[in-house]
Coordinates of C-alpha atoms in Angstrom, one line a residue:
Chain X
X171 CA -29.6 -51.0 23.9
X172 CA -27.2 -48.3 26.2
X173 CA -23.5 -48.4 25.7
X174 CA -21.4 -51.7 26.7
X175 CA -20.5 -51.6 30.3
X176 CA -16.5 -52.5 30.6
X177 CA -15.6 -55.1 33.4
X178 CA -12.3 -56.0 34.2
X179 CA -11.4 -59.0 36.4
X180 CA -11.4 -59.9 39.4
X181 CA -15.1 -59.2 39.5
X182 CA -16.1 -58.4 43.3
X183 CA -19.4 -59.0 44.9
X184 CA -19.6 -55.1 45.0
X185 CA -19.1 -55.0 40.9
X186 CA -22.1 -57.4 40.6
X187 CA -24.4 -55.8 42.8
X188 CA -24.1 -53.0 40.4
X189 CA -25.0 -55.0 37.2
X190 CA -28.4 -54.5 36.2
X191 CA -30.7 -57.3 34.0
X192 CA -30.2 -56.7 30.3
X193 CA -27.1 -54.4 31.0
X194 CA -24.2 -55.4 27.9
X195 CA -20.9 -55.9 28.9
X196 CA -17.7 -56.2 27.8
X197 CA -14.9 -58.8 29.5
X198 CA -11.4 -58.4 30.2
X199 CA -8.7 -60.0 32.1
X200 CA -8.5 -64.0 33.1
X201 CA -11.9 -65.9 33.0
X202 CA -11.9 -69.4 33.9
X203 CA -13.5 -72.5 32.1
X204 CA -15.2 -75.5 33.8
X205 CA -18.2 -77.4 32.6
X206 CA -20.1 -80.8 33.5
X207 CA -16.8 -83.4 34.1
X208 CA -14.9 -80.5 36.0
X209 CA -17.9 -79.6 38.4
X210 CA -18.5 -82.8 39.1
X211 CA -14.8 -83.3 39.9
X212 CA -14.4 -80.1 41.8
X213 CA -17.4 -81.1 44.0
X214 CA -16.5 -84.2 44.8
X215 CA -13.0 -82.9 45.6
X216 CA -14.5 -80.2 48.0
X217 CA -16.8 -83.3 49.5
X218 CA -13.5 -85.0 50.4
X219 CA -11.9 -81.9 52.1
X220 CA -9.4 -81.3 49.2
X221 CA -8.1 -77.8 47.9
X222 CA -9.8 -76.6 44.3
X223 CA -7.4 -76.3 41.5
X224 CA -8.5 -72.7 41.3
X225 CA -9.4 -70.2 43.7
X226 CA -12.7 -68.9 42.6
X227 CA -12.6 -65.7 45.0
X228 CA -13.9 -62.8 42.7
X229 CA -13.7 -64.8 39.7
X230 CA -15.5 -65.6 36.9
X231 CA -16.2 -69.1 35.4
X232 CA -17.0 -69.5 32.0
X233 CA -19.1 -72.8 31.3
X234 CA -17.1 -73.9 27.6
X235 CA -15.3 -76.8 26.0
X236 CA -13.3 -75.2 23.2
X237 CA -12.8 -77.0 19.9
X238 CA -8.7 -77.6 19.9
X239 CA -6.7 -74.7 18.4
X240 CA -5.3 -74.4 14.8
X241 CA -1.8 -73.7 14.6
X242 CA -0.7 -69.9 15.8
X243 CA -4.1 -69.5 17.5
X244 CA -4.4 -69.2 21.1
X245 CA -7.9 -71.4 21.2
X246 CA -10.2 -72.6 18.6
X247 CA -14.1 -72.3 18.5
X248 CA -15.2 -71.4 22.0
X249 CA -18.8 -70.4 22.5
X250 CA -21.0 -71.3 25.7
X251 CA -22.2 -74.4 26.9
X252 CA -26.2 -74.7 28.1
X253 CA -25.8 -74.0 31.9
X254 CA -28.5 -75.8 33.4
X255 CA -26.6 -79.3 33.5
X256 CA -24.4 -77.3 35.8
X257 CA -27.2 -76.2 38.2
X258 CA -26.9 -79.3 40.5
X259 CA -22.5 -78.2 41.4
X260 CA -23.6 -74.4 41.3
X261 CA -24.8 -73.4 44.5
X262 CA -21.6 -75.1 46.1
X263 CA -19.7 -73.7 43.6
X264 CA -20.9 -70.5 44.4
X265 CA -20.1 -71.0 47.9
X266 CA -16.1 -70.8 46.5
X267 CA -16.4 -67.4 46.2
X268 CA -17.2 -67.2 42.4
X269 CA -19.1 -63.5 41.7
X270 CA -19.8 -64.3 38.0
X271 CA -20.8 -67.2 35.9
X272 CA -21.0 -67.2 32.1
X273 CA -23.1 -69.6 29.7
X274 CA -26.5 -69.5 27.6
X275 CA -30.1 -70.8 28.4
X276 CA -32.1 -70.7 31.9
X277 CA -31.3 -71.8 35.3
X278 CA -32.9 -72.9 38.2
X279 CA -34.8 -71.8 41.3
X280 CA -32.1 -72.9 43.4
X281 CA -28.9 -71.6 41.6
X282 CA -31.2 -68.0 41.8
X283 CA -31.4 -68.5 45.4
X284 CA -27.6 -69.1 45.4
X285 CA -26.9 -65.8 43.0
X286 CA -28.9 -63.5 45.2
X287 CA -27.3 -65.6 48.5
X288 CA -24.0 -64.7 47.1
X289 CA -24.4 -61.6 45.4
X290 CA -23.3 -63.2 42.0
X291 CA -24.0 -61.8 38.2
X292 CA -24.9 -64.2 35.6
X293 CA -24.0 -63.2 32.1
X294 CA -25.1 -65.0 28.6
X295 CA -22.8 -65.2 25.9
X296 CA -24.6 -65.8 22.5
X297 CA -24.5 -69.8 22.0
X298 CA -23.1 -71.2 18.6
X299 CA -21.7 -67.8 18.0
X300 CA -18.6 -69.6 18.5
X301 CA -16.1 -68.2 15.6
X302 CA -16.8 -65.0 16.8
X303 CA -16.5 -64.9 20.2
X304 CA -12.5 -67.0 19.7
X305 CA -11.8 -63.4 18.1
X306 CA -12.0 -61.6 21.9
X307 CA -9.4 -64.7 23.6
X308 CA -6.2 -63.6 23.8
X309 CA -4.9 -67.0 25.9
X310 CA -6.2 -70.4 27.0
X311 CA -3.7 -72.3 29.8
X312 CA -4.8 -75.6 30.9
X313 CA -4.9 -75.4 35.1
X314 CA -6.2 -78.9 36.0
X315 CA -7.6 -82.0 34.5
X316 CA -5.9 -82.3 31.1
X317 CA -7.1 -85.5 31.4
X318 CA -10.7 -84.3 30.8
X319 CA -9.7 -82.7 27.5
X320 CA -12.1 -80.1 26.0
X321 CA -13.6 -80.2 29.9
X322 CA -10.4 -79.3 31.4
X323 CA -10.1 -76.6 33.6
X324 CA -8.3 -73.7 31.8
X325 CA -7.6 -70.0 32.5
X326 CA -8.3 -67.6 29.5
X327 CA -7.1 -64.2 29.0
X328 CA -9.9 -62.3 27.3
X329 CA -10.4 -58.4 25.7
X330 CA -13.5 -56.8 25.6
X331 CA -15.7 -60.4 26.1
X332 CA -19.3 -59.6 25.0
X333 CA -22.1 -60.5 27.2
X334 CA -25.6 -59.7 29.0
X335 CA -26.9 -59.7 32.0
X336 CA -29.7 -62.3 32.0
X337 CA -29.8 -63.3 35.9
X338 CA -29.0 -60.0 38.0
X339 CA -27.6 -60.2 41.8
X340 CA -31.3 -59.8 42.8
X341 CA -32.7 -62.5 40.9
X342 CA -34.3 -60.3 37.9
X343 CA -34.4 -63.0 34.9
X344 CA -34.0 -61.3 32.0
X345 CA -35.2 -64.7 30.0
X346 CA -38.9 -63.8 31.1
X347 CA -38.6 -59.8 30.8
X348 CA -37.2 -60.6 27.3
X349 CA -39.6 -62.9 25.7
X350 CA -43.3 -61.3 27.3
X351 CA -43.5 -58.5 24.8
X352 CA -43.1 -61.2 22.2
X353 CA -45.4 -64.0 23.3
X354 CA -48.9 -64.1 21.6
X355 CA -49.7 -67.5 21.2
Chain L
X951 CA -20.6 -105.2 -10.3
X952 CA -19.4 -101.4 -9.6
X953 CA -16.5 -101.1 -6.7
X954 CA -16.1 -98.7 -4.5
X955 CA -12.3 -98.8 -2.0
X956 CA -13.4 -98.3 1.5
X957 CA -10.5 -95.6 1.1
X958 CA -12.7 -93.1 -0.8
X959 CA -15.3 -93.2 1.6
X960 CA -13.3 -92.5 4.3
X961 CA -11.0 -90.0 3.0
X962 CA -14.9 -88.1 1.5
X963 CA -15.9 -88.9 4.6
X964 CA -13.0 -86.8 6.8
X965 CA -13.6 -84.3 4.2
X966 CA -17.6 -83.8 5.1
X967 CA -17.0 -83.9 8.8
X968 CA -15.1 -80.9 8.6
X969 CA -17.0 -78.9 5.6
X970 CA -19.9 -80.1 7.8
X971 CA -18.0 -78.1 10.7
X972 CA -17.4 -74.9 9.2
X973 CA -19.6 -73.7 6.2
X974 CA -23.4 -73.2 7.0
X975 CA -25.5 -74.4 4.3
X976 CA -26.5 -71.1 2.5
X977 CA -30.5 -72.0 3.0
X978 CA -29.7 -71.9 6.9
X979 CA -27.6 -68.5 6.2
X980 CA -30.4 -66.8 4.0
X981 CA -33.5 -68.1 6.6
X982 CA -31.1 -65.9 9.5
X983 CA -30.4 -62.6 7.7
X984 CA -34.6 -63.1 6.5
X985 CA -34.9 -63.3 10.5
X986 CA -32.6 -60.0 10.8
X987 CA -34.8 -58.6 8.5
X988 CA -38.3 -59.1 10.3
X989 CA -37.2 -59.7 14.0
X990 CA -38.8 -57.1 16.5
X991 CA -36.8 -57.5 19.6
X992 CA -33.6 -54.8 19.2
X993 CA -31.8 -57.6 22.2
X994 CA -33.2 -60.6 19.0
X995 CA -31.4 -58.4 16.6
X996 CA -28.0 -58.0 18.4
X997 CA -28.0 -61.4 18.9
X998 CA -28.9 -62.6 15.2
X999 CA -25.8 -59.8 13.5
X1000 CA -23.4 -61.6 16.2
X1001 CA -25.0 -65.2 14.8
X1002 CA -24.6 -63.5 11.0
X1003 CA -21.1 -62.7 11.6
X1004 CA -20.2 -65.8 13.1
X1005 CA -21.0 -67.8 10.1
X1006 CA -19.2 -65.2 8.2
X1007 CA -16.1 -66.1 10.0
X1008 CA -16.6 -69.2 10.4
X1009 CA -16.6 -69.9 6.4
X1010 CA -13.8 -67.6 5.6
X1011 CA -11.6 -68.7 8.1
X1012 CA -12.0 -72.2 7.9
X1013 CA -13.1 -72.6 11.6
X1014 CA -15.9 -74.7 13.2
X1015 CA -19.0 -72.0 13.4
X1016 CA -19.8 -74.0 17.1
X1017 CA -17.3 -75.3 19.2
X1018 CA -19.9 -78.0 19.8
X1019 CA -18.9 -80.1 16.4
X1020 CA -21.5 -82.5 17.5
X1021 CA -22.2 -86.3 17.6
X1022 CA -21.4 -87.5 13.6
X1023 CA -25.0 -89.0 12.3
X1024 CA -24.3 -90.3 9.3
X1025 CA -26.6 -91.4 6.9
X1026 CA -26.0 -93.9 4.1
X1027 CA -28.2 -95.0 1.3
X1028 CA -26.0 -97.8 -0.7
X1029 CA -26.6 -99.2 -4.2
X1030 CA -27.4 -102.9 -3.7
X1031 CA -25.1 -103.6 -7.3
X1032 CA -22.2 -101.5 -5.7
X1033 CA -19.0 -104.0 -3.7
X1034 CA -17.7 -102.4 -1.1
X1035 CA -13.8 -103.4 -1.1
X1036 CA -10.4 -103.0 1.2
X1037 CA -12.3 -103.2 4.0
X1038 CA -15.8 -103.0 6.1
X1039 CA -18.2 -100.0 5.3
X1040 CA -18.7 -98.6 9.1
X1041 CA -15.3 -99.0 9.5
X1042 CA -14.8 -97.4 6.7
X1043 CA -16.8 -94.4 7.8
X1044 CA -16.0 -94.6 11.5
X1045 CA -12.3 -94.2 10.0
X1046 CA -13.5 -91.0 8.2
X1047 CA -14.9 -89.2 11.0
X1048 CA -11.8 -90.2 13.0
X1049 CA -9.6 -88.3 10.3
X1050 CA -11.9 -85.8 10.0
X1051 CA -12.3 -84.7 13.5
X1052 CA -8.2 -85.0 14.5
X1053 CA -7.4 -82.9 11.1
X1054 CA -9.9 -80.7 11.2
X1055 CA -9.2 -79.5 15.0
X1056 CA -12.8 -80.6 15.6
X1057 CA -14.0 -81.0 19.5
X1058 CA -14.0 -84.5 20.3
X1059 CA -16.9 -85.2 22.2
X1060 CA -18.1 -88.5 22.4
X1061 CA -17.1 -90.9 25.2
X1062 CA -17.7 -95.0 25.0
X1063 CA -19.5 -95.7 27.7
X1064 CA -22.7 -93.4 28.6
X1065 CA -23.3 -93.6 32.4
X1066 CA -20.2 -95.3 35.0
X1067 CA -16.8 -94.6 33.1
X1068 CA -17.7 -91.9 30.5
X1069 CA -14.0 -91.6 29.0
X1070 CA -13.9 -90.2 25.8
X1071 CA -12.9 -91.5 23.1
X1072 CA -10.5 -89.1 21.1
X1073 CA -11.5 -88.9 17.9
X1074 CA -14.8 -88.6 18.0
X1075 CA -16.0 -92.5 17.4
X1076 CA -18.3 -94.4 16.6
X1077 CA -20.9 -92.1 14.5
X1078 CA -24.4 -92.8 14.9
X1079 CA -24.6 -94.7 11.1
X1080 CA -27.4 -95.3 9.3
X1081 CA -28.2 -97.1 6.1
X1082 CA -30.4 -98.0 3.8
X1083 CA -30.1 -100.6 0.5
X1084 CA -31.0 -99.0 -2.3
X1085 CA -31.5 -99.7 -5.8
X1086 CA -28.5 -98.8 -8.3
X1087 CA -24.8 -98.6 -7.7
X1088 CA -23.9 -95.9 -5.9
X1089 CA -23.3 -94.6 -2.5
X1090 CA -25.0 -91.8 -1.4
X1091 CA -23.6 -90.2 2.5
X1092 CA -25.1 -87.4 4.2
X1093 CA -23.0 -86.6 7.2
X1094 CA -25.0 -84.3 10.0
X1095 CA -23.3 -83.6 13.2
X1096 CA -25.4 -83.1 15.8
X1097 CA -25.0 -80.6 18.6
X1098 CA -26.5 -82.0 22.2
X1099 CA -28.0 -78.4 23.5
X1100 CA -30.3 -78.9 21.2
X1101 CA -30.6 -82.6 21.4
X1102 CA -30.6 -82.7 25.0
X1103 CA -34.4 -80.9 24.5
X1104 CA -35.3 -83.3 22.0
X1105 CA -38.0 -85.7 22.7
X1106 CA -40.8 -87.9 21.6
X1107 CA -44.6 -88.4 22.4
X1108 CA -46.6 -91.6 21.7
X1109 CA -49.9 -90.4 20.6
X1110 CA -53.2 -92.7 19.3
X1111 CA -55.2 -91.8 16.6
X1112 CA -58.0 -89.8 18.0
X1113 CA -55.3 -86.9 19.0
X1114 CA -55.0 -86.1 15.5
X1115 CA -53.3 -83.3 13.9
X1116 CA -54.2 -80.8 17.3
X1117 CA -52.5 -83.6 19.2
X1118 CA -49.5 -83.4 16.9
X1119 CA -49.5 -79.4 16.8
X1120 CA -49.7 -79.9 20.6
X1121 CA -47.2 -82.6 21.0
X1122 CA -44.5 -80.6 19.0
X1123 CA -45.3 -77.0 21.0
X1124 CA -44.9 -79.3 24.7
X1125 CA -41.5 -79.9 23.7
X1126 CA -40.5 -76.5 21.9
X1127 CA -41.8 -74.7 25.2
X1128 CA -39.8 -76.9 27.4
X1129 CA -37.0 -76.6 25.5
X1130 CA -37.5 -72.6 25.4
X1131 CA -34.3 -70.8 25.3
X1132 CA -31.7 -73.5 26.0
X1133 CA -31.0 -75.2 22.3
X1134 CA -29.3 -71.8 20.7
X1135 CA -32.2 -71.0 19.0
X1136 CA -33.2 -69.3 16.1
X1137 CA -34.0 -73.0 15.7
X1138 CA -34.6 -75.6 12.8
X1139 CA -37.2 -78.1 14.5
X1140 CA -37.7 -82.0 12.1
X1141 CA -40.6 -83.9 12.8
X1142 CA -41.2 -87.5 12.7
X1143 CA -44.6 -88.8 12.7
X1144 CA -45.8 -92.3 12.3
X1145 CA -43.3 -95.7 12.6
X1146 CA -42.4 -96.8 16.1
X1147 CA -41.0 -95.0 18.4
X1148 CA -37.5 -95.4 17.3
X1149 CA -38.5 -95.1 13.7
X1150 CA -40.1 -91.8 14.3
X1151 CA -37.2 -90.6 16.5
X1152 CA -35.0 -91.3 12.8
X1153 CA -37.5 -90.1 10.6
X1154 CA -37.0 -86.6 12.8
X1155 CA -33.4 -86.9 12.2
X1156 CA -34.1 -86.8 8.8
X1157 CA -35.7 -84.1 8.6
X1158 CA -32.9 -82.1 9.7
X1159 CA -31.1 -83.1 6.4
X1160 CA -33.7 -81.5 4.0
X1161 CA -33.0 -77.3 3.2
X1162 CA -34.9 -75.1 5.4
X1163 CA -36.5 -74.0 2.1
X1164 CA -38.1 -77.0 0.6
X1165 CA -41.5 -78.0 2.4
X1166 CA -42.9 -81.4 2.3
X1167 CA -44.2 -82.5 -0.8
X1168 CA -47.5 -84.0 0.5
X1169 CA -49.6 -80.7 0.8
X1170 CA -51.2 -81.3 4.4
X1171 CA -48.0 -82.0 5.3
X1172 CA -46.7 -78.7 4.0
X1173 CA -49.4 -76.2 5.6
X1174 CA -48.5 -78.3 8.8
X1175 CA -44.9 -77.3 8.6
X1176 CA -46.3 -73.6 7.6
X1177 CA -48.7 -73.6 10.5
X1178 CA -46.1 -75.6 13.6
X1179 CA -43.3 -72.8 12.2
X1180 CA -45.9 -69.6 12.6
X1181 CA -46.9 -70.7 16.3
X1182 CA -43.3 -71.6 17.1
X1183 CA -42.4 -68.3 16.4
X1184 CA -45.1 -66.8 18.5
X1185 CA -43.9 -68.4 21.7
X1186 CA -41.6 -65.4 22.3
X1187 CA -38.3 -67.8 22.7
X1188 CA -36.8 -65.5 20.0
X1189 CA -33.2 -65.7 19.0
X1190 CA -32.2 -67.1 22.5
X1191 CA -32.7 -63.5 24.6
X1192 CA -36.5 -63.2 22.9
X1193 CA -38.0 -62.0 20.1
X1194 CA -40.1 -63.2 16.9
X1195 CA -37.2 -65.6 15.2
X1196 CA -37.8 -68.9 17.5
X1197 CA -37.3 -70.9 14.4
X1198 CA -36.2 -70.7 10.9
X1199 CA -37.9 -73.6 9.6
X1200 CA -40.2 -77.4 10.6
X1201 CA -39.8 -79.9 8.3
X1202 CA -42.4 -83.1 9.0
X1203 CA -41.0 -86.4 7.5
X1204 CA -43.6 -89.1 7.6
X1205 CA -44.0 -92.9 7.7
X1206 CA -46.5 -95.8 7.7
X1207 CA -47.8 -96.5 11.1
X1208 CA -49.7 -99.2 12.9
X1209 CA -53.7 -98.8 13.9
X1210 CA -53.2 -98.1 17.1
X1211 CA -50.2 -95.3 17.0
X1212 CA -49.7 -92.0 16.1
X1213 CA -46.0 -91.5 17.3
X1214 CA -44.4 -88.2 17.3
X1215 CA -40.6 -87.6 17.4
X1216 CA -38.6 -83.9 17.4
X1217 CA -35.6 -83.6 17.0
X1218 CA -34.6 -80.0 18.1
X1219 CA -31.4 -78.3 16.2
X1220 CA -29.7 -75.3 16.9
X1221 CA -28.9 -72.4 14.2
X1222 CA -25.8 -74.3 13.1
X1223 CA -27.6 -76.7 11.0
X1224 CA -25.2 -78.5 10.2
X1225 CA -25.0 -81.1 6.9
X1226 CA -23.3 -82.2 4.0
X1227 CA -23.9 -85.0 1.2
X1228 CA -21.9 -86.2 -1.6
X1229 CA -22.2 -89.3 -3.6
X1230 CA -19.7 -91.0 -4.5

């Protein structure tokens, strides 16, 4: 693979429209977290006219529920959630303004539609590799729902966050491209 | 009669939960750097160091390898000469996982009620327990948290008889395709076949509990497991962004079934294959 591309947030529509299926990145600045009890939340909160917690102009959300942090740490064990329980909140999500989404495993027709729509990258983050990826998380600040605990919304401050391209702007899936040389059943 | 204080299995218990959360059984750890070793896909190989490294850290620093620190199955075989004293056995053990997830900084993610309130319960209660009487006086636990990416693509088929073992080599690819990239492969993939439904849903559970490294002793059973694992890991799914390391391991637990069944239960895990036993 080529050298890591560096990103820094925010992450504009005109960043993603450069990212290219398979590219390798490298994430810094504040990414946000939300998964399944926060979407569901936000959406419902956006169906009843309300402001988000977050404004998700040129951001990027990261789909995690960390495991609590030891003592002296800024977060504990923090690897991707599966982002297709998402896929029903993300094309309104989208909608918000967010330009980058980050999780593991496929996603569907309609969030594709959404991502090319919206000119929006998404990037996978290696799941269960979650030891590791706590080393590049500088900060984790709960925003909204503390309530929800490990679902909470929460802003983290990340260095050099590795990740691939796996759905470009233009819909490429890198999921199919990467497994076809390898299937010989 | 031998005693056992429902202390001891509690405070073993909080001890498993988190040894179960941070050290990868060295049989999981060997199958991935053997997968390093053969995987074609240079994306499959970045992907496996980063899984490699992970566990590395994981173990040294004392931290759970996923933040996903599962659903606590637990899995209890007691001596039917052993009293069980100070106190009720799932208690016991529901008290264990409790201590073990709050001490250990373990996620907590279970809530009480599945579908209308949903609230969690903070500290990771109730376990899925199972057990078993046995003969002797002991009391054998095997604690295996379960992560739900994988389990979410979990899933069982009723088949009859005349499907046979291409029904059950056809049963078990269905649910590996569908599940495809999204439960963190390289995965570990336990079959249950025979019971009832539920029974072969457990027997798959099971399954999961045995090292990647020891095949079934019945010999069909084995070339089954040899066969399922070889196909598996020409689907392409590779370690998550493709490749040739779908899965590290099958391992097919069996059971007595009636004439007109032939169910077939799998039960999907992730890399972090999570287990420990002690016997206390």
């Amino acid at each position: 693979m080529a050298e890591s591309i560096r990103i820094t947030t925010p992450f504009t529509e005109e960043m993603s429209r450069k990212l290219k299926v398979g590219d390798s990145v490298l994430i810094s600045g504040t990414i946000f977290s939300a998964r399944d009890a926060a979407h569901k939340a936000m959406t419902e909160a956006l169906a009843r006219g309300e402001k988000l917690p977050v404004d998700w102009q040129n951001q990027i959300v990261y789909y995690l529920g960390p495991t609590p942090a030891k003592p002296g740490d800024p977060i504990g064990s923090c690897g991707p959630t599966t982002s297709g329980r998402m896929d029903a909140y993300t094309p309104t999500m989208l909608d918000q303004g967010i330009k980058g989404m980050i999780g593991k495993g496929s996603r569907s027709p309609e969030v594709v539609e959404s991502m090319k729509k919206n000119g929006v990258t998404y990037f996978a983050a290696v799941g269960g590799a979650a030891a590791l990826i706590a080393k590049s998380v500088k900060k984790y600040e709960v925003l909204a729902y503390p309530e929800l605990g490990p679902e909470a919304v929460a802003a983290l401050t990340v260095e050099d966050f590795p990740a691939i391209v796996v759905i470009d702007s233009e819909g490429n899936d890198f999921y199919e491209i990467g497994q076809k040389p390898y299937r010989r059943l | 009669m031998r005693e056992l204080d429902a202390k001891t299995i509690t405070e073993t218990v909080a001890t498993m939960c988190k040894e179960a959360a941070y050290y990868l059984p060295e049989d999981v750890y060997e199958a991935l750097k053997r997968g390093r070793a053969t995987e074609e896909s240079p994306v499959g190989q970045i992907v496996l160091d980063q899984i490699i490294k992970n566990a590395e850290i994981a173990r040294a620093e004392d931290r759970p390898y996923c933040q996903d620190t599962g659903m606590t199955i637990v899995f209890l075989e007691v001596g039917q000469d052993l009293h069980i004293t100070g106190g009720l056995l799932e208690d016991a053990v529901n008290d264990g996982i409790a201590k073990g997830y709050v001490e250990g900084y373990l996620r907590k993610s279970v809530v009480k009620e599945p579908l209308f309130d949903r609230k969690n319960t903070q500290n990771n209660t109730p376990g899925v327990i199972y057990t078993k009487i046995v003969p002797g006086d002991k009391l054998k636990i095997t604690v295996a948290p379960k992560g739900f990416g994988s389990e979410n693509k979990s899933g069982v088929k009723m088949l009859v008889p005349a499907d046979g073992v291409e029904g059950v080599k056809k049963a078990v690819m269905d649910i590996i395709l569908h599940a495809n990239c999204n439960p963190c492969p390289p995965m570990v993939v336990g079959v249950g076949i025979g019971g009832t439904m539920d029974r072969a849903a457990v027997l798959s559970k099971k399954a999961l509990t045995r090292p990647t490294n020891v095949r079934n002793p019945m010999p069909e059973y084995a070339k089954l497991e040899e066969e399922l694992l070889a196909m598996i890991n020409k689907t392409g799914i590779g370690p998550q962004l493709g490749g040739t390391t779908t899965a590290l391991a099958v391992n097919i637990e069996w059971g007595p079934t009636h004439i007109a069944g032939l169910p077939v239960a799998v039960s999907i895990c992730c890399h972090a294959m999570r287990h420990s036993e002690k016997t206390l």
